[in-house]
CSV table of C-alpha atoms (C1' of nucleotides) in Angstrom, one decimal:
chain,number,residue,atom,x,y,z
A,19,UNK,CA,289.0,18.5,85.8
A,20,UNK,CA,289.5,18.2,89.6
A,21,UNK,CA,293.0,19.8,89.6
A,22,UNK,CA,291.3,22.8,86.9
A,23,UNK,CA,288.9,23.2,89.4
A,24,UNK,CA,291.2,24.0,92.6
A,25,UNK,CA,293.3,26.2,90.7
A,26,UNK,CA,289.9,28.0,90.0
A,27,UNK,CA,289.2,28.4,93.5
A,28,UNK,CA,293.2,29.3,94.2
A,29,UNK,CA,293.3,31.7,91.5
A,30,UNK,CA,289.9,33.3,93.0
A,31,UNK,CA,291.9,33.6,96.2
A,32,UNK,CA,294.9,35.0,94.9
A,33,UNK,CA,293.2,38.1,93.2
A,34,UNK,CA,290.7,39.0,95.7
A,35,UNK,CA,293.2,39.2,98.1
A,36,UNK,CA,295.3,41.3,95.9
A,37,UNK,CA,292.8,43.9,95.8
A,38,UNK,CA,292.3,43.5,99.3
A,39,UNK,CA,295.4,43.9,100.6
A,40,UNK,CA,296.5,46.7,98.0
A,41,UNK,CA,293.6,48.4,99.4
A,42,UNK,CA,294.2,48.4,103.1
A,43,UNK,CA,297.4,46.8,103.5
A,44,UNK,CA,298.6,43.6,104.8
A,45,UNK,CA,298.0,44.1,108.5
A,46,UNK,CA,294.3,45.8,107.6
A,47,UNK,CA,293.2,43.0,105.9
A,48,UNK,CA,291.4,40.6,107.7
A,49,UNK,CA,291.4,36.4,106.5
A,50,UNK,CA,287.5,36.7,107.2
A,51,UNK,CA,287.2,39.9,104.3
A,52,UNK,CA,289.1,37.6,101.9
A,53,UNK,CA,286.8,34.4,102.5
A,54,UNK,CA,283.9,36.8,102.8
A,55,UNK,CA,285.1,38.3,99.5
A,56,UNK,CA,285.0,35.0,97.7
A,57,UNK,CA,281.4,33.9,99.7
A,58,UNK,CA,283.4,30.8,101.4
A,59,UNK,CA,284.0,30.2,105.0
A,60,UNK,CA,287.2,31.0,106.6
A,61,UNK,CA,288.5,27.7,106.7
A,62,UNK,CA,288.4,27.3,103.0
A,63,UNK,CA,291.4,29.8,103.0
A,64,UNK,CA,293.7,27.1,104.6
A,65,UNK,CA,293.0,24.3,102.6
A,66,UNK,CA,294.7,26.3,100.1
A,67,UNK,CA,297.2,28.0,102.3
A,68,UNK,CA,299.1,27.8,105.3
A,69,UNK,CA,298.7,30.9,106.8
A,70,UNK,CA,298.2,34.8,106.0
A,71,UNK,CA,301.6,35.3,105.5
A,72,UNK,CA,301.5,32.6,102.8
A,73,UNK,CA,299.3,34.0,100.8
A,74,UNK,CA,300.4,37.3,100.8
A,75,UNK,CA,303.8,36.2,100.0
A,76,UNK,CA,301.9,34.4,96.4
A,77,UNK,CA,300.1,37.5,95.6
A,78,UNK,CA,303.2,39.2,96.1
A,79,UNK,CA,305.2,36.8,94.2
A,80,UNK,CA,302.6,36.8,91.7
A,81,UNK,CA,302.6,40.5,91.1
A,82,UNK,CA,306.3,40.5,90.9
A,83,UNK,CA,306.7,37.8,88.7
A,84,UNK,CA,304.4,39.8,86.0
A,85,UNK,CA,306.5,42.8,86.5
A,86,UNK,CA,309.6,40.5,85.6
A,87,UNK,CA,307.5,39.5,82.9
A,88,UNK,CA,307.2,42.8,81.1
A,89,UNK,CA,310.8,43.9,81.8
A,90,UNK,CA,312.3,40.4,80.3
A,91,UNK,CA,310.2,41.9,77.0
A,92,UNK,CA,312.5,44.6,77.0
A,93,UNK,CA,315.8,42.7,77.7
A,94,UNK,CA,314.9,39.8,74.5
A,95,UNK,CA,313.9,42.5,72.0
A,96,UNK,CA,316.4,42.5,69.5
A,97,UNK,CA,315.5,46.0,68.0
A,98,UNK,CA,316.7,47.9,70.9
A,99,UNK,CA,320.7,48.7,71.6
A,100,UNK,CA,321.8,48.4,74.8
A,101,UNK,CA,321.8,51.7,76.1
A,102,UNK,CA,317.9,52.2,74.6
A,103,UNK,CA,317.4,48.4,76.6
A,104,UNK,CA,319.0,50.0,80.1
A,105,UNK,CA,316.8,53.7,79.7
A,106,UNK,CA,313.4,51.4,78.6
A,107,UNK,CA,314.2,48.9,81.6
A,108,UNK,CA,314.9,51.6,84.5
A,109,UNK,CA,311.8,54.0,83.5
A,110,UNK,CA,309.2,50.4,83.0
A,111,UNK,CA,310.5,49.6,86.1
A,112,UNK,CA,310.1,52.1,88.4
A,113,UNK,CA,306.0,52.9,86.2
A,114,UNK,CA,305.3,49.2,86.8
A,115,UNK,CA,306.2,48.8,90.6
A,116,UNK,CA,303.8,52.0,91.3
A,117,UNK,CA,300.9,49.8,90.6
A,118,UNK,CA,302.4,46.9,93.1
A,119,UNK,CA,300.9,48.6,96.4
A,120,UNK,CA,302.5,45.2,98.1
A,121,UNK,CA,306.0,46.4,96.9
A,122,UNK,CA,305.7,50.1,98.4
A,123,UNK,CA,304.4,48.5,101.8
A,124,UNK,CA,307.1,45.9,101.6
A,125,UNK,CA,309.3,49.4,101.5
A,126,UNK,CA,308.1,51.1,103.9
A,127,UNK,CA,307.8,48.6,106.8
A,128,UNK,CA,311.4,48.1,105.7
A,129,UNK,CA,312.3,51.1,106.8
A,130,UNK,CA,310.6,51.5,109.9
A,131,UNK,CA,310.1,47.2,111.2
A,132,UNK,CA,311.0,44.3,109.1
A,133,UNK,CA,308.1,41.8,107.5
A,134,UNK,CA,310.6,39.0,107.1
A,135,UNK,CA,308.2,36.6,105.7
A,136,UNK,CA,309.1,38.4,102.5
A,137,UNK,CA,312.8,38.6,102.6
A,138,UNK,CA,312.7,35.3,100.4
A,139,UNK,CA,310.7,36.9,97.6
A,140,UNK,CA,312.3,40.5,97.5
A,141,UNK,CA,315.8,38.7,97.8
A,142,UNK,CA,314.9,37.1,94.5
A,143,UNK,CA,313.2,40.0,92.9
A,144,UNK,CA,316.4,41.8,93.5
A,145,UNK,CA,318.7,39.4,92.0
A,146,UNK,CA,316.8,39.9,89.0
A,147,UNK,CA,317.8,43.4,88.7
A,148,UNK,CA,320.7,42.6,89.4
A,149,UNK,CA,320.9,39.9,86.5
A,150,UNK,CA,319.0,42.0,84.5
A,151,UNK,CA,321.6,45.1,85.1
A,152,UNK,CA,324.4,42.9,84.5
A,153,UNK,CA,323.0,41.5,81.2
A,154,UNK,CA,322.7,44.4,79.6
A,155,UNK,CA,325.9,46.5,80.7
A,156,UNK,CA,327.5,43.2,79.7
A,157,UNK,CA,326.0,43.5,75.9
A,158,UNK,CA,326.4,47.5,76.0
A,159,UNK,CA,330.6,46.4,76.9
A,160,UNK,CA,330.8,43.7,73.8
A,161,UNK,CA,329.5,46.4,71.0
A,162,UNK,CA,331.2,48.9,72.7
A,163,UNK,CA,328.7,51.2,73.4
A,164,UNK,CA,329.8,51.2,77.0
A,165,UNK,CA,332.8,51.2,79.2
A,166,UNK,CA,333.2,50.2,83.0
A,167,UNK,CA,336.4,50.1,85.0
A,168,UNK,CA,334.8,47.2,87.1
A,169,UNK,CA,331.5,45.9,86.0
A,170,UNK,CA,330.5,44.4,88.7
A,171,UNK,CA,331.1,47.2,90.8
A,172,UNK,CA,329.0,49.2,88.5
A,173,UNK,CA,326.2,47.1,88.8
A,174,UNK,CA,326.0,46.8,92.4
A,175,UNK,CA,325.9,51.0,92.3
A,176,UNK,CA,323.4,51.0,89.8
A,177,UNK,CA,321.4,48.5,92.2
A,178,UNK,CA,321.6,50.6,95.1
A,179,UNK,CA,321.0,53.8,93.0
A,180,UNK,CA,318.0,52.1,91.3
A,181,UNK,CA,316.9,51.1,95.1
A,182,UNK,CA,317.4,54.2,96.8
A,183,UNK,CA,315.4,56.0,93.9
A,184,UNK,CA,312.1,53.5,94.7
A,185,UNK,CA,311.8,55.3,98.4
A,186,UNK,CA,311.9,58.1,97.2
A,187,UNK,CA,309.6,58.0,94.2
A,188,UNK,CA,307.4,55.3,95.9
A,189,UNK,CA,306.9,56.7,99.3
A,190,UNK,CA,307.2,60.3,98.5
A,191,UNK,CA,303.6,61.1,96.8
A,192,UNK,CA,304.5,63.7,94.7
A,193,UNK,CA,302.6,62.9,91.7
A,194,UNK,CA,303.4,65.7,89.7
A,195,UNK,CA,307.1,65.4,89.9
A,196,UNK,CA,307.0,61.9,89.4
A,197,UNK,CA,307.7,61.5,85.6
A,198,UNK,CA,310.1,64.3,85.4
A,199,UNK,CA,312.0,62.7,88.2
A,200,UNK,CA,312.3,59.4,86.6
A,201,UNK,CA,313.2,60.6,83.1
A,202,UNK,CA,316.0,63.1,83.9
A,203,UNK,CA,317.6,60.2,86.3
A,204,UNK,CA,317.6,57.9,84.0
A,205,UNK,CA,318.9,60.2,81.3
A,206,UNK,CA,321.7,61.1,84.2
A,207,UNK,CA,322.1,57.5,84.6
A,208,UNK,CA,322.8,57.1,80.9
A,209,UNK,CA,325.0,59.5,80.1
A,210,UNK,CA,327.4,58.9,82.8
A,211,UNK,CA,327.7,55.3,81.7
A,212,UNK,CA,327.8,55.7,77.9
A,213,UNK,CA,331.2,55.6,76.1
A,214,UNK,CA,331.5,59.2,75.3
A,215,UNK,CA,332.8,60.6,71.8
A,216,UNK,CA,333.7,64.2,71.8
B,1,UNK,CA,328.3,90.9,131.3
B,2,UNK,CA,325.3,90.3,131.4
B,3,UNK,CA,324.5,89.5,128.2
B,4,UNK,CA,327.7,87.0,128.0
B,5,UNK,CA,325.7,85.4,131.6
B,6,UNK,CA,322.5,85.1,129.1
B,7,UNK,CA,324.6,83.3,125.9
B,8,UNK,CA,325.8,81.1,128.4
B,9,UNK,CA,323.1,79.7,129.6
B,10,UNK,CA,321.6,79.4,126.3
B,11,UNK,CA,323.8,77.5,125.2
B,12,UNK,CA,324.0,75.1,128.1
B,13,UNK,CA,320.4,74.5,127.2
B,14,UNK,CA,320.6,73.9,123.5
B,15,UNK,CA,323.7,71.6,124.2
B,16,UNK,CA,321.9,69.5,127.0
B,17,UNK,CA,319.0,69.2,124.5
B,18,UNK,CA,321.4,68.3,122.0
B,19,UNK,CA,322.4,64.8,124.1
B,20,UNK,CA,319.2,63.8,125.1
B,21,UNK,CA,317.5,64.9,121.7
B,22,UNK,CA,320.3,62.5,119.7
B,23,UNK,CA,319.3,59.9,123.1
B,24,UNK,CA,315.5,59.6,122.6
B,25,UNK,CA,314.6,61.4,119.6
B,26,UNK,CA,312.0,64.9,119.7
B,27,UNK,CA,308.9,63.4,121.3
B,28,UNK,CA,310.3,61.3,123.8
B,29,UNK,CA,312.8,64.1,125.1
B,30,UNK,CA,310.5,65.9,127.9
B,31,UNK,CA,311.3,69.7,128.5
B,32,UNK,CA,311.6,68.7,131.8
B,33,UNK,CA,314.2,66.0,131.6
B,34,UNK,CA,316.1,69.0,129.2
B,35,UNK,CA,316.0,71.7,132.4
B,36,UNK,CA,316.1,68.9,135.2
B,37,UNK,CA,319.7,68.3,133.6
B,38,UNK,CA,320.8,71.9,133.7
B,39,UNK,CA,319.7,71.8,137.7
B,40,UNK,CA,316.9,74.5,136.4
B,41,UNK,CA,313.1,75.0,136.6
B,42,UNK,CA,311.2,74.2,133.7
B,43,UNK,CA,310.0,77.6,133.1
B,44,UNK,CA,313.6,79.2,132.6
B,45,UNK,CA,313.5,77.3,129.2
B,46,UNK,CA,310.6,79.2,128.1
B,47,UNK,CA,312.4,82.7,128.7
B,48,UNK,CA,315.1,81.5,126.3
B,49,UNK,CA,313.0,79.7,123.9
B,50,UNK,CA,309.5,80.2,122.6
B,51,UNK,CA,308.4,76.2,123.0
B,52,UNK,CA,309.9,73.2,122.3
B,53,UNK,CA,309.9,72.7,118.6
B,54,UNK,CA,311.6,76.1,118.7
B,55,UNK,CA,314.3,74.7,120.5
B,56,UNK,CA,314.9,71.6,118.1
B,57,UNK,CA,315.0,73.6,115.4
B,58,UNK,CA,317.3,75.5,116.9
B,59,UNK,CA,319.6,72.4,117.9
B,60,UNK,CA,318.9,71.1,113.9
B,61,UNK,CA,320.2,74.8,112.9
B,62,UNK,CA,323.3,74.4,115.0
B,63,UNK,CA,324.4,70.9,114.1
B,64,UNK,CA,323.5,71.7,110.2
B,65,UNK,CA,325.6,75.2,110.3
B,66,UNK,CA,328.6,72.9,111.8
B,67,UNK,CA,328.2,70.2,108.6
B,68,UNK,CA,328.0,73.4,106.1
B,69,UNK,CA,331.0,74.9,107.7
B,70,UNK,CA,332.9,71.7,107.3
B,71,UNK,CA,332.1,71.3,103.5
B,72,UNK,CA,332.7,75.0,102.9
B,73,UNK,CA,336.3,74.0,103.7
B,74,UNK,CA,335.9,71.9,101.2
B,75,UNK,CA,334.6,74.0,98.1
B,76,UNK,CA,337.2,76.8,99.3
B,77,UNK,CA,340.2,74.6,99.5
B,78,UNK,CA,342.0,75.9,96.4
B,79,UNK,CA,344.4,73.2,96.4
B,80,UNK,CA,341.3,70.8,95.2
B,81,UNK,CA,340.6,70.5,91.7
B,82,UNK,CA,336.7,70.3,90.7
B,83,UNK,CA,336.7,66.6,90.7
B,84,UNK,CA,338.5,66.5,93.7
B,85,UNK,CA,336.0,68.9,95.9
B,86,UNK,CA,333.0,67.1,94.3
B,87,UNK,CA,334.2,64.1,95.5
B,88,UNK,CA,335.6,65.2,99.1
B,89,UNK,CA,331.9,67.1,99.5
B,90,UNK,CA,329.8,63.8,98.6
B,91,UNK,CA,331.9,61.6,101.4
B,92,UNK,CA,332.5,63.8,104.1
B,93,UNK,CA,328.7,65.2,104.0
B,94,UNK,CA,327.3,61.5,104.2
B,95,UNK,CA,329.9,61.4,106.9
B,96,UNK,CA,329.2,64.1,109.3
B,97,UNK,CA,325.1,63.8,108.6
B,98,UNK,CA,325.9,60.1,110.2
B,99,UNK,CA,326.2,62.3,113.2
B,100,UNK,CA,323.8,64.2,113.6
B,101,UNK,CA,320.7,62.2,114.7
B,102,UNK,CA,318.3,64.8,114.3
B,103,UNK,CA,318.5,64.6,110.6
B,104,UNK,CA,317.8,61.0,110.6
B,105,UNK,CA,314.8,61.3,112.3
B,106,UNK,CA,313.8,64.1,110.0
B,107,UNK,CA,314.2,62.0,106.9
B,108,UNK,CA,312.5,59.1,108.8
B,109,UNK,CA,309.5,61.1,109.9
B,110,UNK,CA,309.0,62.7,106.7
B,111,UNK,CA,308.6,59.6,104.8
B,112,UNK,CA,305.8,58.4,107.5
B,113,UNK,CA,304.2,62.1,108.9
B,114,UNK,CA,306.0,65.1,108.8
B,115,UNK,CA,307.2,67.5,111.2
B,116,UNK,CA,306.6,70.3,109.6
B,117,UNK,CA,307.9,73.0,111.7
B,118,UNK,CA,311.6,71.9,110.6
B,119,UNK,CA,310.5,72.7,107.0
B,120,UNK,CA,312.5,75.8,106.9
B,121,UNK,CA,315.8,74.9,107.8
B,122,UNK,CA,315.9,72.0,105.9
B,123,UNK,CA,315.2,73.7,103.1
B,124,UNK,CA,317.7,75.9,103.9
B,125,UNK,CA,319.9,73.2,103.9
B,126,UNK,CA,318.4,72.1,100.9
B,127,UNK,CA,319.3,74.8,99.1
B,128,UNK,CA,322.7,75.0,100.0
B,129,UNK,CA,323.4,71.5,98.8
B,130,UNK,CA,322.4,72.5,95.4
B,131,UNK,CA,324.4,75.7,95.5
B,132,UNK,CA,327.3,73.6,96.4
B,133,UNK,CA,326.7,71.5,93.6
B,134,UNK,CA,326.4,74.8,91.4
B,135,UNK,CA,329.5,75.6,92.3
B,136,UNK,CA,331.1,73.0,92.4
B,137,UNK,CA,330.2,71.7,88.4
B,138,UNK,CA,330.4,75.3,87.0
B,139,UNK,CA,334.1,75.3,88.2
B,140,UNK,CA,334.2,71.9,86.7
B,141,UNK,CA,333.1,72.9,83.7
B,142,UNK,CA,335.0,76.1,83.1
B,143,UNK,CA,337.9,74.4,83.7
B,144,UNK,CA,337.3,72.0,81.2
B,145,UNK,CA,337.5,68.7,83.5
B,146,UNK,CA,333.5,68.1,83.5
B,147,UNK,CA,330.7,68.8,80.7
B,148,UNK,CA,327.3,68.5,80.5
B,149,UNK,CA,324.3,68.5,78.7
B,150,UNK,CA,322.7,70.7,80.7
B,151,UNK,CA,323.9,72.0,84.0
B,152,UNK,CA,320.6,73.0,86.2
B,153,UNK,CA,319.3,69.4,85.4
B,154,UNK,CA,322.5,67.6,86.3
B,155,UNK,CA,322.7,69.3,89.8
B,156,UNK,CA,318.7,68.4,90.3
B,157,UNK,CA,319.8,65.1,89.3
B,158,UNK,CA,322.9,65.2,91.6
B,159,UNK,CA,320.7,66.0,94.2
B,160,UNK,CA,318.2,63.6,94.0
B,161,UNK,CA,320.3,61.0,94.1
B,162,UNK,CA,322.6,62.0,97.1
B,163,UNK,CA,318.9,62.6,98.7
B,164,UNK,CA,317.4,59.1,98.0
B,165,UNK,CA,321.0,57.8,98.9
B,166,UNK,CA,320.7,59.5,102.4
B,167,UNK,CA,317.4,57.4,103.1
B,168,UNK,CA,319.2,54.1,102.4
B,169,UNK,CA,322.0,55.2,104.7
B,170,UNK,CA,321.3,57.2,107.0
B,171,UNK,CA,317.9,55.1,108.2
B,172,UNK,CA,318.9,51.5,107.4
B,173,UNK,CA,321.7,50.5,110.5
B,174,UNK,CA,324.1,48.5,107.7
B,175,UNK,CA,327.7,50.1,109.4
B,176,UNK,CA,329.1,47.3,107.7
B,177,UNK,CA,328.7,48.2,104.1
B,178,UNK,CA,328.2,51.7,104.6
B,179,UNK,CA,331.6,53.2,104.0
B,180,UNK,CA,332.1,50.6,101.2
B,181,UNK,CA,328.6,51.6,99.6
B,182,UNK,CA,329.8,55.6,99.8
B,183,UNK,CA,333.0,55.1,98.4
B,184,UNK,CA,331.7,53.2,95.3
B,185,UNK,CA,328.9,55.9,94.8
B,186,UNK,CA,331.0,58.4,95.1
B,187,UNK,CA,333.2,57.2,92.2
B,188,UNK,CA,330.1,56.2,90.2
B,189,UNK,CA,328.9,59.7,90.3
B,190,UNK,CA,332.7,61.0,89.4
B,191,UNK,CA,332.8,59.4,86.8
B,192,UNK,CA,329.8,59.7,85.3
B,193,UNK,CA,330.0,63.6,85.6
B,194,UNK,CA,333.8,63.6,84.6
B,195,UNK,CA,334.9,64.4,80.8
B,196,UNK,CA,336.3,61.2,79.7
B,197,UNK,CA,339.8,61.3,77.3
B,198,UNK,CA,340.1,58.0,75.9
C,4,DA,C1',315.5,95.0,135.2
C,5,DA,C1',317.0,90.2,134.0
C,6,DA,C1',316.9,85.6,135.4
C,7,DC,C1',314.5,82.2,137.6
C,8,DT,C1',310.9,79.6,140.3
C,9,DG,C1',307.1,76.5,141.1
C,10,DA,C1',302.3,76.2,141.4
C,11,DC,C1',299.0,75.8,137.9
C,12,DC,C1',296.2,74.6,133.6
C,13,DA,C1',294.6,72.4,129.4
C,14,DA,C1',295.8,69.0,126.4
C,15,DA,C1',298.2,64.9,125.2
C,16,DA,C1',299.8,60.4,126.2
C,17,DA,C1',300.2,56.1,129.1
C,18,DA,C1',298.0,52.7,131.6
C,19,DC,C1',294.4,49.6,132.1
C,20,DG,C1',290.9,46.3,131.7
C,21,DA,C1',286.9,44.7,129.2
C,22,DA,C1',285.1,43.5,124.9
C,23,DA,C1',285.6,42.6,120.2
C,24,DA,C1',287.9,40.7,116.5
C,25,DA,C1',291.8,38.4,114.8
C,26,DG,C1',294.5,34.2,113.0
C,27,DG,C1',294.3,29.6,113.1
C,28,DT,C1',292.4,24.5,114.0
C,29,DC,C1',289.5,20.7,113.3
C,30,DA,C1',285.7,17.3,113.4
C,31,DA,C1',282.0,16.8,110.7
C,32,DA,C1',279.2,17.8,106.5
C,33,DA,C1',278.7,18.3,101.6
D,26,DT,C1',288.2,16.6,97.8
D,27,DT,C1',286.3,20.6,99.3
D,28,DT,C1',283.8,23.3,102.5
D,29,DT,C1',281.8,24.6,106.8
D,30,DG,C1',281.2,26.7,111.3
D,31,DA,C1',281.9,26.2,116.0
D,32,DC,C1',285.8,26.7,118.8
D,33,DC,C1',290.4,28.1,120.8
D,34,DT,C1',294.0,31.4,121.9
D,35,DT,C1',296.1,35.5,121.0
D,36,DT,C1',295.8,40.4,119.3
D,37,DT,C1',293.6,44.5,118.6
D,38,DT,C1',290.3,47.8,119.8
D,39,DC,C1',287.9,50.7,122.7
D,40,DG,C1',286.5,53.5,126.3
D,41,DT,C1',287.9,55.1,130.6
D,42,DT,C1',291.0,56.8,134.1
D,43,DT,C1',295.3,58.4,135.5
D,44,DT,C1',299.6,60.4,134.6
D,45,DT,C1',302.6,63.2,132.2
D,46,DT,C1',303.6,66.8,129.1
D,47,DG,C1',304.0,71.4,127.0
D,48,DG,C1',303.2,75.7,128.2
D,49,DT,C1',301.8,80.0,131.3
D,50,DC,C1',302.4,83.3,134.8
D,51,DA,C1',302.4,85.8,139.1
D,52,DG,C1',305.7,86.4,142.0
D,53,DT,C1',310.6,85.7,144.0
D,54,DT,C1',315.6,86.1,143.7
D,55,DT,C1',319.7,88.2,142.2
DNA sequence: AAACTGACCAAAAAACGAAAAAGGTCAAAA
DNA sequence: TTTTGACCTTTTTCGTTTTTTGGTCAGTTT
């Protein structure tokens, strides 16, 4: 009852401070809005966490973890080859990070100065791709529905392709180009790694 | 006479602004620190040049025209196969745009607020990446060592993915992995574009 | 005439200090 | 156990002044 009742009051944290700081960022986001937010005092914020950093680094890992979620659906279905697994995972990826405004931030002040409070949590998100990458071209390799030279090799491009393609698709606001973009690339994608009968 | 006098000086300015434009970047290179360095007034630099974004473009224009001139080698180097120019192209531009600083802080600015008065001659430049590509992939494919689905969409492809990989790096400082990273995308990219006979 | 100067201007940026707001702490209350 | 609110120190913000900057131009030099 006790222990239902502070995850409650954590959980009420957690998402007002999502919207908060998917709103007006990490730095615009004031501790006092949050508690405000949630009609508690400041204080009240670090009985349940240490510090600002902290709790963004939960909403973030909160928002990625449901993002792995949805993509792990993809990787267990046993319906879809591997090829249909890698073009499903690539396009839910990129659609589902658009709607993490903490990812795009994360980005961004990557590019320009380093948050390094969340090095921990990207660092794992990223394995995950990688993982996720290496499952699948693994399975395509058994059924023979792919080919690599060096697998490994072809994940780590795919990583860095997949990565470069988020700053430009999630930094770059160009709506309209958006889908389009993401389609044909991961069509491109496809076909250059399929076994090829001719 | 004359006229050689005038070309001279010209281009003592436009090199000059050249150094300290690659030193500190557009906005924190005065126009006086550029004629100071030349031993000139200020106001000669407005007889040659309408202002100062005039001037960086026309210090952009210069440093791009020498990176197009080098890869035209390339495309016209009848010794190279298809395969062989495509590949050549893809390293040695990432290469020589290492050097010129102005483009970095191009990209860089555009993904946080534009400068929009280089628009036009990075469009240009723009442009003549994808014509390269053109090229480049119709002599592939007439030659039978490439095919394709659809050609137009593979060079938009192409380019947004030597685009996006210019972000990652040309604007994060990783000189470790860099060549490393190039070489492996470059192959990836081969490959995938390459006719397979297995 | 072509090339250049340097005083000059309006606008932008840098410097500055005061005031407000921020993150964070903690003894006491609920 | 959970919450409060006064309190502290550090940052940010804001308004102001000062300096610097991009740009002009009448006039000098070559």
């Amino acid at each position: 009852m006790v222990k239902k009742s502070q995850d409650d009051i954590k959980n009420l944290i957690v998402g007002t401070a999502k919207n908060l700081f998917s709103k007006f960022g990490f730095q615009k986001t004031t501790m006092n809005e949050i508690a405000q937010s949630i009609h508690k005092a400041k204080g009240v914020l670090y009985y349940y966490f240490n510090n600002k950093e902290d709790l963004y680094v939960e909403v973030l890992s909160r928002e990625l973890g449901e993002v792995q979620g949805e993509l792990r659906k993809i990787l267990n279905n046993a319906k879809l080859s591997a090829t249909d697994k890698l073009e499903h995972f690539i396009k839910k990826r990129i659609q589902l990070l658009k709607d993490v405004p903490s990812y795009s931030e994360i980005i961004r002040n990557d590019l320009i100065e380093a948050y390094n409070f969340t090095e921990q949590i990207t660092k794992q998100f990223d394995d995950f791709l990688k993982n996720s990458l290496m499952s699948v071209l693994n399975e395509g390799e058994e059924n023979g529905s792919m080919t690599f030279k060096d697998m490994n090799i072809t994940v780590e491009n795919l990583f860095f392709v997949l990565k470069s393609s988020d700053i430009s698709i999630l930094l770059k606001t160009e709506y309209k180009r958006f889908e389009k973009t993401v389609n044909s690339l991961t069509d491109f994608i496809i076909c250059g790694i399929s076994s090829r009968t001719m």
